[in-house]
Each structure stands twice: as C-alpha cells, then as structure tokens.
Amino acid sequence: MSEVPDSQHVLDDVVQREYQYGFSSDIEQELLEKGLSEDTVRFISAKKQEPEWMLEWRLEAFRTWQRMKEPTWPNVTYPVIDFQDIIYWAAPKKKEGPASLDEVDPELLATFEKLGIPLDEQKMLTGVAVDAVLDSVSVKTTFQEALKKVGVIFCPMSEAIQEHPDLVRRYLGSVVPVGDNFYAALNSAVFSDGSFVYIPKGVRCPMELSTYFRINARNTGQFERTLIIADEGSYVSYLEGCTAPQRDENQLHAAVVELVAHQDAEIKYSTVQNWYPGDAEGKGGIYNFVTKRGICEGARSKISWTQVETGSAVTWKYPSCVLKGDHSIGEFYSVAVTNHYQQADTGTKMIHIGKNTRSRIVSKGISAGRSQNSYRGLVRMNATATNGWNYSQCDSLLIGDQCGAHTFPYLETANSTATVEHEATTSKIGEDMLFYCNQRGIDTEAAVALIVNGYARDVINQLPMEFAVEAQKLLAISLEGSVG
Amino acid sequence: MTPILEITNLHASIDGTEILKGINLTIQPGEVHAVMGPNGSGKSTLASVLAGREEYTVTEGTVVFHGHDLLDMSPEDRAREGLFLAFQYPVEIPGVSTANFLKSAVNAQRAHRGLSPLEPAEFLALMKERMALVEMNPAFLQRSLNEGFSGGEKKRNEIFQMAMLEPTLAILDETDSGLDIDALRIVANGVNAQRTPHNGMIVITHYQRLLNYIVPDVVHVLWNGRIVRTGGKDLALTLEERGYDWIKTESSVEA
C-alpha cells in the first residue's frame, strides 16, 4: 500500500511526553558579548575571514536595518525584543579546522547523535547528505566528495563565500533583498552560517540534501542564511530540520532562505520545524521570524515548499514563490500546529508574473490549547500573468474551545484571463469522532494523532519518506494531552 | 456457564432526565437477543451506555461483562475486552483510510491481549477475506473512512469492522435503518456468518423485518426505559401484527 506509515506504529515510537530535544550540551563555546553595532558586524565578518565585498554588503544591511521598524501587522503578540540583549556569535571551540570527523569534539558528535542526526557517513541513512549547523557555525557537511563528482556544490555558506565568490555575489540577496523586511535586513547584517547549494545544468542531485539547525548556547540568536541555485534542467530536494534546548527565556531565530530555479529546473524544499515551543504555561520558546522566498526565474521551472510547523513560541513565516518564467509552477503545502500558548502567523505569497504560471496552496492549520493559528496568504496575478492559475485550500482544525484559527487571504488580480480559486473550511475534532475511535479500541491520544494525520495527509504525502515519519511523530507529540 | 453480559437494574440519565429505568438482561454465549421498541423507548441509550458514552450517567445498577465490572471500564477497554457497537450513524474521518483505521483498531486490541501487530501482508489478506462477507469492494480500503459512503455502504463497513475485530459481544444499533432489501440481506448474511457458540449479540431494531434474516433466540420489548415483554422470536411477529400500542396499553395497566 502506498500510504505513509500508519499512525499506530508511529505512536508506538513516541514515548516521551515532553519536548524531547530540550537538553543542552556542554560544549566549549566561543561567545561574543551581547549587543549589536557595526563592530559586531565587523567582528563576525572578520571571524569568517570574509572578503571586503562581503563586509560591505553586511554593513549596508546593518545600516538599512537601523532605519527600519519591527513589523507589527502579524497576528501575534510578544514582549518587545531588546536587540542589544542578544549574543550574535556563538561557536563550538575548536583548534585548527578538523580535517576529519575524528577531530570533531566528541561531545558535539554526541549532541547530533542524540538528535538522531549521525554525522558518521558509515551510519547515515543512504541518500541523505547533511550539513549540521550548531549555533553560529556549520559543523560538518557529509557526502561532499560524492556530490562533487556530479558537480553539485553543497557546503556551509561561509565556505561558499571563500570558494565560490562569483556565485554568492551573483545570487545572495537577489531573491530577498537586503532591505526586504526588518528581519531579513538583520539577518543580512549578522548571519553567521547556513547552507549553500548549487546544482549544475542538467544534473539531478543524486541524494536528498539536508541541513540540521541546532541552537545550543544561551541568550544567543540564530541567523542562518541558505541559498540554493538550481541551474537549467536540474533537480534538487532539500530538507531542513531544527531543534533547540528547553530554556526559560525566549530566543530569536531569524533566517533567510533564497531559492533560484532556472529554466526547466525544480527545487523541492521541505521543512520540519521543531524549535522549542515554550512550556505548557507559555514560558520560553523560540521566536521564529523567517523569510523564505524562491524565484522561478526560467520557463517551466518549479519550486515547491512543504512545511510541517510544530515548534516555536511565535512563528512569522511566509515561504513564497515569484513565478517569473512562463509556465513556471509554485507550490506551498503546509501543516502548522499550535498548542498551549503558541502563536503562528504563517502562509505564503504566490506572485504570478510570467504567462501560464500556476500555483497551488494547501494549508492545514491545527490549533489546540490556548494557541492562536493564522493563515496569511497573498496571491497576486500581475498584468503580464496571462492565463495564470491559482488554487488555494485553507483548512483549520480546532481541538478544544480556547484556541483560535484565523484566515487572511489576499487576492489581487490585474489580468482578466487569470483564475484564482480559494476554498476554506473550519472543523473541530468532535466527541463523536473520538468516541467512534474509542469504541474500536483506540485510545483518545492515539485517536487524535490518527485524525490529525488524516487531516494533514495531503501535506505529509509531499514529504520525503524519512521526513514523513518524523512529521507524523511530531504531530502526535505536539498534540499530546490536548483533549480530555 | 458464565454469562457474557449481565445487566441488573440499570438506571441511566442524560442531563438529569432518566432514560433507562431499571433494565435487567442476561446474555449467554451463543445467544442473539433482539431489543425492540418504539422511538424514544431507550434502545439507543442502552447501546450507548453499554459502549461507555460519557454523556450518560449511570445512576443505579450493575453491568457485568465476562465477570468484570463493565461500568468501571473506559470505552476503549470495553472494546478491547470484546464489546463492539455497530453505530446507527457511523462517523466520517477524512484522510484516514478504512485500512489504516482498522489497522490502528485491530493492533490496539491485539496489544491489549499481548499480541504483536499483524504483518501488513497478513492484514491485507484478512481484510479482503472479511470484506467478502458483506460483499464490499476492496477499493473501499483506500478510501477515507465512511467519507462519501452511501448509507448502505456505511452499515456494511460497520459489519466488516465487526468481522475484523471478532467481538464476543456485538451490539447492532438499528443496523437495518436506511437499508434497502438487498443491502439488508447482505448485512444480515454478514452478521449471521459471525454467529458462534461463544459470542453474543444484541440486535436493536424497530422492525421485525431484520429478524427474518437474523433470527434471534430471545426478543425483548423496551418501553419507557424498561423491558416490558420478553419472549421467543414469535414475539417479534406479534409486534409486527399488533403494533407497539398493544404493549403500551398492557404495560400501563400492569404498572
């Protein structure tokens, strides 16, 4: 049967009731003092031994950021962030750069093992190359050699700046400009690392590429930068995962992801977001303010975003597609779960520029506890988007009666040949449904997981297999104790 | 012989209104009991109380199921101990295939009995075999549970689930409602195929019609929260002939 693994099996694996990634590791860290100024930017750039052009780029971003105001339009509330009270640089201490895995701090390896991300290539799942980012720096990128053989570049952003400056200068900030928004500007100024991917013409990347982000240090912000370029006729599937220790204070995560798909290229970008969401009383958790955007630059190119969002105290995130090439396709599949006091304002933007461009949005919000879950989406058909087509489906599922689900769709059409369809539903997990499951011997916890996974099936099915299993488990864990 | 079910002086109410007013009923292994009665007599309430629906409060009486206090058990434990309710209105669960739902149910019940989950191939074969009992097309396995099923298909699906779970006590709550004569025959055949000397059934219905196909050992007439008549299968025929008014009049006189 072609189904994703059944929920019962998944639940059997779920033993821990609490956020299971809440540990912190005792790794010797190099930390910068709290605070943000031009000096901070210069320090980071110097630490990375960056070329002058990169420093200038950062400084321009910093100056732009200083003139900007924090956005207040998202449907979320949180205390004012003191940007001077954050550490902008934290790195695991190391002597000289490790040449092999043997030289990496064993405690650090243990951390990733604990997260289920073995960096030892012998033990790895075949077919997934991993870039592991701990706090501000990339720790290890696996399978680099194998990828190099087919011309795929998959390396930490800091390395790309050194080794592939032409590509970085050409594309960095081309999709999300420095001044795009408050957090993108901040990221551009202080980003510390992230992943860089380049797939050459006509190459189908032979394995899934994956980046695993981990915030470990206290009081630090994480600002990673990811850039993926798929040259003509190429294909890549990229996975992103993330966790953070359980801490009482809130930590800021402001990432930028840029995707560029040239003619006939396809990028599939999947995220399972599991940052620490705060405790049941709403204390602590990550502020996840992220800008993700892709451009379908060439004709018949395709970008597909799939996200399963279960973590973070506050999320503000709209993975978007700019459909510039004729016949290009943008897709957005999302499951966003909020429980306890979590708040999420998430959705997408589909900007249709080219002719015969098509986009599809499937958003599934699940709210439980006292959480607030908003879908915010823009579909714009420019005057040039002849025969543009969009279909949006936005569903909300409520568990209990103290949570909220909100939908903010924005539809703008400047071309009369374009078609825009929007469907929205709101439903509740009813007593009848739970009782029916109970009567068949399925307990309430398992019933909720079963129902929620069914509800999210259209999105989960978009994920690569290993991630689909992970996502199902996460949905189950996130909603434990939400009924009864 | 230990009875499967022994209900003694069962009283139950919802929102302060008493619906069941002292039910006594004992089911021995191998027996099929029909519970008949007019609308509002408490038939479906009896089914709901036995299955453990929370809205109902048991105010008096005992129910012993295989020697255990049924009322002390959670709905899922009642199911795992072998109690099955074929719902009058089966729910739809979008996105959860019938196969996946059944796998969750069967394996939850197996786990309760200390058995390991069935292998996927074994499970699929078993599903196909049991579906045939109610002439269900295997294509239904991949469809979302009950979503877009016709009334008849939902009822067949209930009996298919029963065949998968092999309960020791099945309660069929108006399984005949909304069925045409062909579907009724198919469903009844599916039920009859599951009669054994070891299990018991409670068949709740308005009409005698179903009992032409599922022939009961005992027929009870429920009225106003009490069993007012108990007899053999002929009692159903008498009811069909004379209607419920006859019972109501006689019961009022006796009361």
XYZ file of C-alpha atoms in Angstrom:
739
model
C 0.000 0.000 0.000
C 1.293 3.398 -0.944
C 0.345 5.031 2.305
C 2.594 6.819 4.744
C 3.328 4.634 7.765
C 0.290 4.151 9.937
C -0.202 6.289 12.961
C -0.422 3.479 15.419
C 3.054 2.388 14.529
C 4.237 5.952 14.793
C 2.669 6.355 18.184
C 4.337 3.236 19.446
C 7.606 5.004 18.864
C 6.519 8.027 20.782
C 7.377 7.510 24.374
C 8.373 10.879 25.684
C 5.651 13.306 26.557
C 7.800 16.395 26.872
C 9.770 18.207 24.211
C 12.453 15.584 23.737
C 15.120 17.812 22.266
C 15.147 20.137 25.281
C 18.600 19.149 26.506
C 21.605 21.432 26.176
C 25.118 20.182 25.552
C 28.208 21.071 27.472
C 30.325 22.072 24.537
C 33.108 24.544 24.946
C 31.809 27.661 23.303
C 33.300 30.788 21.996
C 30.817 33.581 22.649
C 30.738 37.215 21.685
C 29.476 39.772 24.223
C 25.803 40.670 23.977
C 24.905 43.615 21.785
C 24.691 44.776 18.205
C 26.645 47.511 16.476
C 28.773 47.956 13.380
C 31.567 46.443 15.420
C 29.521 43.282 15.900
C 29.073 43.021 12.161
C 32.785 43.630 11.590
C 33.650 41.035 14.228
C 31.521 38.360 12.602
C 32.883 39.137 9.162
C 36.453 39.077 10.482
C 35.845 35.791 12.315
C 34.802 34.337 8.997
C 37.799 35.903 7.274
C 35.430 37.310 4.730
C 36.431 39.350 1.707
C 35.850 43.089 1.714
C 32.767 42.916 -0.534
C 31.013 40.678 1.944
C 31.726 43.027 4.822
C 30.417 45.974 2.818
C 27.292 44.027 1.976
C 26.722 43.282 5.654
C 27.343 46.871 6.712
C 24.875 48.175 4.164
C 22.347 45.706 5.521
C 23.052 46.830 9.068
C 22.560 50.490 8.182
C 19.338 49.645 6.364
C 18.150 47.681 9.371
C 18.804 50.612 11.707
C 16.343 52.706 9.698
C 13.648 50.037 9.740
C 10.888 49.290 12.194
C 9.826 45.920 13.510
C 6.655 44.765 11.742
C 3.534 44.819 13.885
C 0.988 43.582 11.367
C 1.268 39.832 12.128
C -1.487 38.456 14.303
C 0.880 37.641 17.171
C 1.827 39.322 20.424
C 5.101 39.098 22.324
C 7.166 41.381 24.527
C 9.415 43.943 22.844
C 12.687 42.326 21.771
C 15.821 44.031 23.045
C 18.235 43.544 20.189
C 21.105 44.642 22.409
C 20.416 41.768 24.793
C 21.275 39.038 22.319
C 24.558 37.293 21.622
C 25.194 37.362 17.883
C 28.051 34.923 17.713
C 28.475 31.542 19.368
C 30.681 28.799 18.044
C 31.930 25.486 19.312
C 35.603 25.985 20.165
C 37.989 24.103 18.002
C 41.660 24.149 17.389
C 42.514 24.102 13.736
C 39.687 23.193 11.372
C 39.020 19.478 11.710
C 40.180 17.546 8.689
C 38.106 14.507 9.518
C 35.304 13.523 11.807
C 37.818 12.111 14.308
C 38.911 15.620 15.117
C 35.446 16.946 15.865
C 34.640 17.445 19.546
C 33.140 14.122 20.716
C 30.569 15.991 22.825
C 29.394 17.696 19.679
C 29.110 14.437 17.802
C 27.182 13.068 20.758
C 24.790 16.011 20.539
C 23.926 15.256 16.963
C 23.674 11.537 17.689
C 21.181 12.366 20.414
C 19.167 14.339 17.917
C 19.141 11.335 15.652
C 21.471 13.003 13.157
C 24.513 10.759 12.961
C 27.275 12.587 11.136
C 29.341 9.481 10.635
C 28.739 8.683 6.983
C 29.002 4.958 7.687
C 25.956 5.135 9.868
C 23.965 7.564 7.832
C 20.789 6.882 6.005
C 21.845 6.301 2.487
C 20.883 9.027 0.167
C 20.816 11.975 2.543
C 23.713 14.395 2.777
C 23.677 16.520 5.927
C 25.013 19.949 6.810
C 24.867 20.336 10.589
C 24.749 23.856 11.958
C 25.253 24.371 15.684
C 24.562 27.901 16.825
C 26.523 30.159 14.514
C 28.628 27.762 12.523
C 28.380 24.804 10.264
C 29.946 21.838 11.987
C 30.119 19.197 9.374
C 28.832 18.603 5.892
C 28.661 14.990 4.860
C 28.946 13.359 1.451
C 30.656 16.425 -0.013
C 33.028 14.297 -2.049
C 30.324 12.164 -3.618
C 28.388 15.255 -4.580
C 31.427 16.950 -6.031
C 31.743 14.139 -8.570
C 28.497 15.200 -10.242
C 29.338 18.869 -9.846
C 26.921 19.586 -7.008
C 28.194 22.118 -4.510
C 26.813 21.587 -1.017
C 28.756 23.406 1.655
C 28.456 25.849 4.533
C 27.682 29.385 3.412
C 30.925 30.622 4.972
C 32.862 28.214 2.792
C 30.923 29.240 -0.322
C 31.867 32.861 0.280
C 35.515 31.800 0.204
C 35.386 29.151 -2.506
C 32.603 30.294 -4.823
C 32.518 34.078 -4.509
C 31.163 34.627 -8.020
C 28.076 32.530 -7.396
C 27.498 34.038 -3.985
C 27.901 37.627 -5.217
C 25.557 36.985 -8.092
C 22.758 35.381 -6.134
C 22.964 36.426 -2.486
C 20.193 38.944 -1.848
C 18.826 38.532 -5.368
C 15.593 36.968 -4.166
C 15.350 38.518 -0.710
C 16.989 41.937 -0.991
C 18.853 43.321 1.985
C 16.072 45.744 2.828
C 13.195 43.386 2.127
C 11.962 43.428 5.691
C 13.189 44.102 9.220
C 14.337 40.570 9.988
C 15.790 39.927 6.554
C 17.911 43.077 6.977
C 19.018 41.932 10.424
C 19.897 38.525 9.053
C 21.869 40.035 6.180
C 23.948 42.018 8.656
C 24.755 39.299 11.153
C 24.140 35.910 9.524
C 26.802 33.539 10.658
C 26.389 30.456 8.541
C 23.942 28.284 6.710
C 23.959 26.111 3.651
C 24.897 26.808 0.081
C 23.755 24.592 -2.760
C 24.484 24.792 -6.441
C 23.177 22.183 -8.864
C 24.773 22.485 -12.293
C 22.935 22.352 -15.601
C 21.071 19.145 -16.293
C 22.067 17.431 -13.043
C 19.579 15.586 -10.964
C 21.036 15.730 -7.454
C 21.691 12.065 -6.573
C 20.656 12.372 -2.938
C 18.474 14.410 -0.634
C 20.345 17.362 0.799
C 19.622 18.203 4.377
C 20.557 20.878 6.867
C 20.067 20.395 10.525
C 19.972 23.515 12.680
C 20.525 23.457 16.388
C 20.572 26.402 18.781
C 22.559 25.389 21.837
C 24.095 28.389 23.563
C 22.092 30.507 25.998
C 20.919 34.007 25.058
C 22.034 33.612 21.507
C 20.164 34.385 18.374
C 20.435 32.189 15.348
C 20.654 33.834 11.950
C 21.360 31.371 9.237
C 21.354 32.037 5.555
C 20.563 29.462 2.932
C 20.986 29.869 -0.791
C 20.018 27.215 -3.304
C 20.579 27.613 -7.021
C 19.244 25.071 -9.474
C 20.714 25.707 -12.894
C 18.900 24.860 -16.131
C 17.183 21.487 -16.184
C 18.431 20.421 -12.754
C 16.595 18.979 -9.778
C 17.187 19.031 -6.049
C 15.249 18.016 -2.974
C 16.327 19.777 0.184
C 15.305 19.077 3.771
C 15.590 21.320 6.777
C 15.207 20.311 10.401
C 15.723 22.212 13.611
C 15.591 21.933 17.395
C 16.691 23.933 20.416
C 17.222 23.323 24.137
C 14.453 23.966 26.590
C 15.118 27.336 28.205
C 13.034 29.787 30.191
C 13.994 32.754 28.079
C 12.878 33.376 24.534
C 15.427 33.017 21.793
C 15.359 34.675 18.420
C 15.733 32.801 15.174
C 15.711 34.959 12.051
C 16.728 33.029 8.973
C 16.661 33.865 5.297
C 16.309 31.238 2.603
C 16.647 32.104 -1.077
C 15.918 29.718 -3.929
C 16.643 30.294 -7.593
C 15.269 27.904 -10.214
C 16.436 28.437 -13.759
C 14.743 27.164 -16.909
C 13.270 23.666 -16.507
C 14.780 23.320 -13.040
C 12.956 22.097 -9.966
C 13.588 22.736 -6.289
C 11.682 20.881 -3.625
C 12.224 22.403 -0.195
C 10.875 20.595 2.865
C 10.952 21.765 6.450
C 10.108 20.065 9.674
C 10.248 22.901 12.155
C 10.523 21.787 15.742
C 12.119 24.670 17.611
C 11.348 24.596 21.317
C 7.761 25.907 21.621
C 7.869 27.009 25.271
C 6.319 25.092 28.148
C 2.635 24.422 28.813
C 2.332 27.818 30.547
C 3.831 29.657 27.582
C 7.203 30.295 29.204
C 10.248 30.305 26.958
C 10.419 29.139 23.370
C 11.845 30.357 20.106
C 10.709 33.413 18.184
C 10.856 32.182 14.646
C 10.883 35.141 12.251
C 11.900 33.772 8.923
C 11.947 34.975 5.330
C 11.836 32.269 2.690
C 11.387 33.038 -0.954
C 12.104 31.379 -4.243
C 12.121 32.672 -7.745
C 11.159 30.606 -10.756
C 13.477 32.534 -12.992
C 13.253 30.429 -16.131
C 10.468 28.965 -18.171
C 8.866 25.745 -16.904
C 10.752 25.890 -13.634
C 9.153 24.724 -10.423
C 9.522 25.492 -6.739
C 7.689 23.541 -4.120
C 7.653 24.409 -0.400
C 6.455 21.819 2.091
C 6.467 22.653 5.761
C 5.394 20.953 8.934
C 5.468 23.525 11.686
C 5.092 22.268 15.221
C 7.608 24.239 17.212
C 8.427 27.813 18.219
C 6.612 30.092 20.654
C 5.892 32.621 17.935
C 6.161 31.961 14.205
C 6.129 34.507 11.440
C 6.906 32.906 8.150
C 5.668 33.003 4.536
C 7.629 30.798 2.138
C 6.867 32.383 -1.209
C 7.283 31.912 -4.939
C 7.911 34.535 -7.573
C 6.728 32.957 -10.816
C 8.665 34.882 -13.398
C 9.337 32.274 -16.076
C 6.463 31.385 -18.392
C 4.768 28.105 -17.476
C 6.535 28.058 -14.125
C 4.891 26.407 -11.119
C 4.828 27.336 -7.446
C 3.526 25.091 -4.690
C 3.058 25.529 -0.969
C 1.999 22.686 1.300
C 1.801 23.461 4.976
C 0.726 21.948 8.242
C 1.022 24.340 11.142
C 0.259 23.034 14.613
C -0.088 25.271 17.631
C -0.726 24.062 21.170
C -0.628 25.615 24.658
C 0.268 29.307 24.182
C 1.963 29.055 20.790
C 1.203 31.635 18.126
C 1.696 31.159 14.427
C 1.101 33.594 11.608
C 2.151 31.706 8.541
C 1.248 31.257 4.904
C 2.676 32.071 1.541
C 2.870 34.527 -1.322
C 2.465 33.493 -4.941
C 3.462 36.282 -7.274
C 2.494 35.468 -10.857
C 4.487 37.405 -13.453
C 5.009 35.030 -16.382
C 2.364 33.672 -18.729
C 0.609 30.400 -17.935
C 2.087 30.293 -14.466
C 0.391 28.011 -11.997
C 0.366 27.868 -8.231
C -1.231 25.659 -5.634
C -1.598 26.357 -1.937
C -2.675 23.717 0.568
C -2.616 24.986 4.131
C -3.746 22.950 7.110
C -3.833 24.737 10.435
C -4.334 22.781 13.649
C -4.982 24.717 16.850
C -5.176 23.315 20.346
C -4.847 24.586 23.913
C -4.896 28.383 24.098
C -2.968 28.864 20.913
C -3.622 31.202 18.001
C -3.075 29.999 14.454
C -3.354 32.321 11.456
C -3.054 31.649 7.771
C -1.964 34.682 5.783
C -1.564 34.327 2.059
C -1.207 36.568 -0.942
C -1.957 35.526 -4.499
C -1.109 38.221 -6.996
C -1.692 37.989 -10.736
C 0.302 40.715 -12.399
C -0.907 42.289 -15.640
C 1.614 40.121 -17.504
C 0.348 36.844 -15.991
C -1.866 35.793 -18.873
C -3.726 32.569 -18.094
C -2.282 32.486 -14.601
C -3.926 29.931 -12.378
C -4.064 29.542 -8.632
C -5.903 27.203 -6.361
C -5.808 27.736 -2.612
C -7.215 25.480 0.026
C -7.005 26.678 3.617
C -8.373 24.389 6.284
C -8.457 24.914 10.016
C -8.927 22.221 12.608
C -9.773 23.173 16.167
C -9.153 20.995 19.196
C -10.887 22.273 22.321
C -12.648 25.622 22.665
C -9.949 28.004 23.860
C -7.835 28.237 20.747
C -8.231 30.422 17.697
C -7.922 29.923 13.948
C -7.784 32.864 11.562
C -7.507 33.174 7.804
C -6.250 36.267 5.989
C -6.307 35.637 2.250
C -5.264 38.477 -0.066
C -6.136 38.060 -3.735
C -5.004 40.637 -6.285
C -5.678 40.183 -9.974
C -4.576 42.577 -12.691
C -5.158 40.177 -15.558
C -8.644 39.129 -16.573
C -7.508 35.808 -18.071
C -6.159 34.641 -14.735
C -8.056 32.237 -12.484
C -7.875 32.403 -8.718
C -9.779 29.956 -6.580
C -9.890 29.959 -2.813
C -11.548 27.418 -0.566
C -11.553 27.457 3.195
C -13.010 25.171 5.827
C -13.028 25.080 9.608
C -13.738 21.924 11.530
C -13.467 20.553 15.019
C -12.402 17.184 16.318
C -15.758 16.237 17.703
C -16.685 13.986 20.609
C -18.453 11.736 18.118
C -15.269 11.103 16.172
C -13.250 10.384 19.307
C -15.920 8.103 20.734
C -16.086 6.169 17.496
C -12.328 5.565 17.680
C -12.529 4.684 21.387
C -15.271 2.161 20.630
C -12.910 0.388 18.260
C -10.258 0.145 20.979
C -8.217 3.211 20.009
C -7.500 5.459 22.987
C -8.069 9.188 22.781
C -4.418 10.179 22.416
C -3.968 7.787 19.516
C -7.302 8.841 18.041
C -6.248 12.492 17.952
C -2.995 11.533 16.241
C -4.882 9.394 13.741
C -7.431 12.096 12.947
C -4.831 14.858 12.726
C -2.556 12.821 10.493
C -5.500 12.086 8.258
C -6.357 15.743 8.141
C -2.766 16.628 7.246
C -2.313 13.747 4.817
C -2.236 15.836 1.644
C 0.736 17.732 3.020
C 2.563 14.857 4.728
C 2.434 12.901 1.470
C 4.539 15.642 -0.124
C 7.417 14.971 2.251
C 10.254 12.546 1.510
C 9.660 9.250 3.319
C 12.048 9.670 6.268
C 10.642 13.096 6.943
C 7.060 11.936 6.650
C 7.588 9.520 9.522
C 9.292 12.234 11.555
C 6.447 14.629 10.820
C 3.782 12.154 11.893
C 5.544 11.592 15.182
C 5.846 15.299 15.715
C 2.158 15.903 15.131
C 1.374 13.231 17.692
C 3.788 14.628 20.280
C 2.743 18.235 19.770
C -0.871 17.458 20.471
C -0.456 15.091 23.392
C -2.780 15.997 26.212
C -4.765 18.415 24.053
C -8.016 16.517 24.501
C -9.750 15.427 27.674
C -21.722 -21.257 32.157
C -20.643 -17.674 32.813
C -22.888 -15.215 31.009
C -21.237 -12.825 28.555
C -23.283 -9.948 29.883
C -25.408 -9.498 32.958
C -27.333 -6.254 33.342
C -29.074 -5.759 36.676
C -31.476 -2.912 37.486
C -29.683 -0.458 35.203
C -30.751 3.163 35.507
C -29.196 5.870 33.350
C -29.934 9.505 32.660
C -28.810 12.330 30.432
C -28.878 15.969 31.532
C -30.876 14.977 34.581
C -33.582 13.110 32.637
C -33.831 9.416 33.409
C -33.977 7.328 30.238
C -33.249 3.808 31.463
C -35.386 2.915 34.468
C -34.226 -0.488 35.616
C -33.064 -2.793 32.820
C -32.419 -6.471 33.504
C -30.871 -8.546 30.750
C -28.581 -11.579 30.668
C -26.846 -12.878 27.586
C -25.349 -16.349 27.485
C -22.691 -17.429 24.987
C -24.171 -18.197 21.591
C -27.329 -16.153 22.137
C -28.761 -13.436 19.949
C -31.123 -11.059 21.716
C -33.319 -8.641 19.835
C -34.293 -5.438 21.591
C -37.334 -3.825 20.024
C -39.427 -0.863 20.944
C -40.950 2.359 19.715
C -38.966 5.559 19.213
C -37.727 7.097 22.435
C -38.101 3.912 24.437
C -34.386 3.898 25.344
C -32.965 1.391 22.850
C -30.102 3.530 21.590
C -29.437 4.823 25.090
C -28.923 1.243 26.213
C -26.386 0.738 23.414
C -24.593 3.990 24.265
C -24.432 3.239 27.986
C -23.007 -0.221 27.354
C -20.374 1.213 24.984
C -19.472 3.906 27.529
C -20.638 7.202 26.036
C -19.781 9.919 28.510
C -22.944 11.996 28.167
C -24.929 9.335 30.007
C -24.772 8.935 33.754
C -25.467 5.579 35.300
C -27.368 6.291 38.494
C -28.114 2.759 39.661
C -27.496 -0.866 38.819
C -24.633 -3.062 37.632
C -23.344 -4.443 34.370
C -21.022 -7.431 34.477
C -19.143 -8.279 31.278
C -17.215 -11.572 31.298
C -17.137 -11.380 35.063
C -15.783 -7.798 35.157
C -17.498 -4.551 36.107
C -18.194 -3.037 32.687
C -19.192 0.361 34.046
C -15.755 0.752 35.588
C -14.018 0.406 32.222
C -13.104 3.108 29.688
C -14.805 2.880 26.283
C -11.573 1.684 24.659
C -11.076 -1.011 27.294
C -14.644 -2.233 26.790
C -13.839 -2.542 23.094
C -10.552 -4.298 23.783
C -12.335 -6.735 26.095
C -14.577 -7.680 23.186
C -17.532 -5.288 23.121
C -18.428 -3.941 19.701
C -21.037 -1.371 18.776
C -22.249 -1.114 15.187
C -23.234 2.548 15.109
C -26.562 3.770 13.867
C -24.737 6.802 12.425
C -21.097 5.871 11.708
C -18.780 8.909 11.659
C -16.616 10.008 8.756
C -12.898 10.562 9.286
C -11.407 12.488 6.345
C -7.919 11.496 5.266
C -7.847 8.307 7.337
C -8.271 5.312 5.081
C -10.513 2.484 6.144
C -7.473 0.185 6.061
C -5.385 2.476 8.249
C -8.217 2.963 10.712
C -8.764 -0.759 11.030
C -5.069 -1.404 11.420
C -4.995 1.037 14.339
C -8.044 -0.602 15.885
C -7.014 -4.219 15.387
C -3.464 -3.632 16.578
C -4.639 -1.667 19.634
C -6.838 -4.609 20.551
C -4.079 -7.103 19.845
C -1.665 -5.133 22.015
C -4.218 -5.293 24.836
C -4.139 -9.070 24.545
C -0.359 -9.146 24.469
C -0.188 -9.958 20.761
C 2.184 -8.369 18.279
C 0.801 -6.300 15.367
C -0.199 -8.258 12.281
C 2.195 -8.207 9.336
C 0.951 -5.897 6.555
C 0.501 -8.714 4.012
C -1.309 -10.886 6.531
C -3.506 -7.956 7.493
C -4.405 -7.121 3.922
C -5.340 -10.725 3.209
C -7.514 -10.825 6.316
C -9.265 -7.596 5.358
C -10.064 -8.883 1.893
C -11.422 -12.121 3.280
C -13.662 -10.362 5.798
C -14.885 -7.738 3.352
C -16.211 -10.512 1.186
C -18.663 -11.378 3.999
C -20.529 -8.147 3.289
C -19.724 -8.047 -0.440
C -17.625 -4.899 -0.051
C -15.246 -3.890 -2.817
C -11.580 -3.853 -1.660
C -11.308 -0.375 -3.243
C -13.035 0.916 -0.104
C -9.922 0.097 1.926
C -8.062 3.056 0.482
C -10.955 5.473 0.768
C -11.286 7.779 3.751
C -13.312 6.096 6.464
C -17.017 6.434 5.632
C -16.392 9.653 3.715
C -18.754 9.772 0.759
C -20.073 6.285 1.570
C -23.783 5.739 0.996
C -25.954 4.796 3.965
C -25.801 1.143 2.976
C -22.030 1.218 2.465
C -21.537 2.680 5.927
C -23.582 -0.087 7.512
C -21.709 -2.753 5.590
C -18.486 -1.148 6.730
C -19.659 -1.483 10.338
C -20.245 -5.197 9.909
C -16.907 -5.545 8.121
C -15.201 -3.879 11.091
C -17.017 -6.245 13.399
C -15.686 -9.179 11.388
C -12.148 -7.797 11.722
C -12.402 -7.231 15.466
C -14.165 -10.521 16.283
C -16.029 -9.248 19.332
C -17.526 -11.546 21.965
C -20.468 -9.178 22.298
C -21.765 -7.193 19.348
C -24.455 -4.570 19.721
C -26.109 -3.656 16.439
C -27.861 -0.319 16.840
C -30.576 -0.079 14.171
C -28.207 -1.511 11.609
C -31.216 -2.026 9.348
C -32.243 1.617 9.222
C -31.826 3.160 5.801
C -31.139 -0.154 4.070
C -32.997 -1.389 1.016
C -33.976 -5.037 0.881
C -30.835 -6.194 -0.941
C -28.474 -4.357 1.383
C -30.439 -5.688 4.346
C -29.917 -9.248 3.151
C -26.176 -8.668 2.597
C -25.701 -7.107 6.017
C -27.718 -9.851 7.708
C -25.700 -12.557 5.960
C -22.535 -10.857 7.170
C -23.836 -10.867 10.719
C -25.047 -14.465 10.591
C -21.659 -15.625 9.355
C -20.244 -14.322 12.607
C -22.571 -16.184 14.945
C -20.651 -18.729 17.018
C -21.430 -20.758 20.136
C -19.088 -18.439 22.046
C -20.234 -14.932 21.241
C -23.399 -12.992 21.856
C -25.317 -10.256 20.074
C -27.820 -7.588 20.895
C -29.787 -6.589 17.822
C -31.610 -3.307 18.307
C -34.343 -2.604 15.803
C -37.713 -1.003 15.235
C -38.886 -3.521 12.745
C -39.423 -7.228 12.639
C -38.091 -7.268 9.073
C -34.415 -7.604 10.085
C -35.305 -10.515 12.366
C -36.453 -12.559 9.372
C -32.800 -12.646 8.432
C -31.051 -12.524 11.784
C -33.191 -14.909 13.772
C -32.989 -14.102 17.487
C -33.099 -16.531 20.383
C -34.817 -14.020 22.624
C -36.865 -10.906 21.893
C -37.263 -8.070 24.400
C -39.602 -5.149 24.117
C -38.338 -1.956 25.608
C -40.759 0.759 26.501
C -40.325 3.812 28.658
C -36.903 2.703 29.878
C -37.923 -0.791 30.936
C -38.126 -4.221 29.344
C -41.846 -4.855 29.398
C -42.012 -8.132 27.476
C -39.593 -10.951 26.805
C -40.307 -13.868 24.538
C -39.111 -16.015 21.692
C -38.795 -14.973 18.073
C -42.566 -15.147 17.711
C -42.920 -12.089 19.914
C -41.475 -10.039 17.080
C -44.147 -11.329 14.743
C -46.881 -10.496 17.213
C -45.491 -6.978 17.479
C -45.464 -6.644 13.725
C -49.101 -7.652 13.656
C -50.436 -5.684 16.602
C -48.056 -2.725 16.784
C -46.493 -1.216 19.886
C -49.752 0.278 21.162
C -50.791 -3.115 22.393
C -47.685 -3.289 24.590
C -48.096 0.268 25.788
C -51.690 -0.332 26.847
C -50.932 -3.577 28.635
C -47.862 -2.186 30.323
C -49.741 0.821 31.591
C -52.385 -1.455 33.061
C -49.741 -3.578 34.751
C -47.955 -0.508 36.051
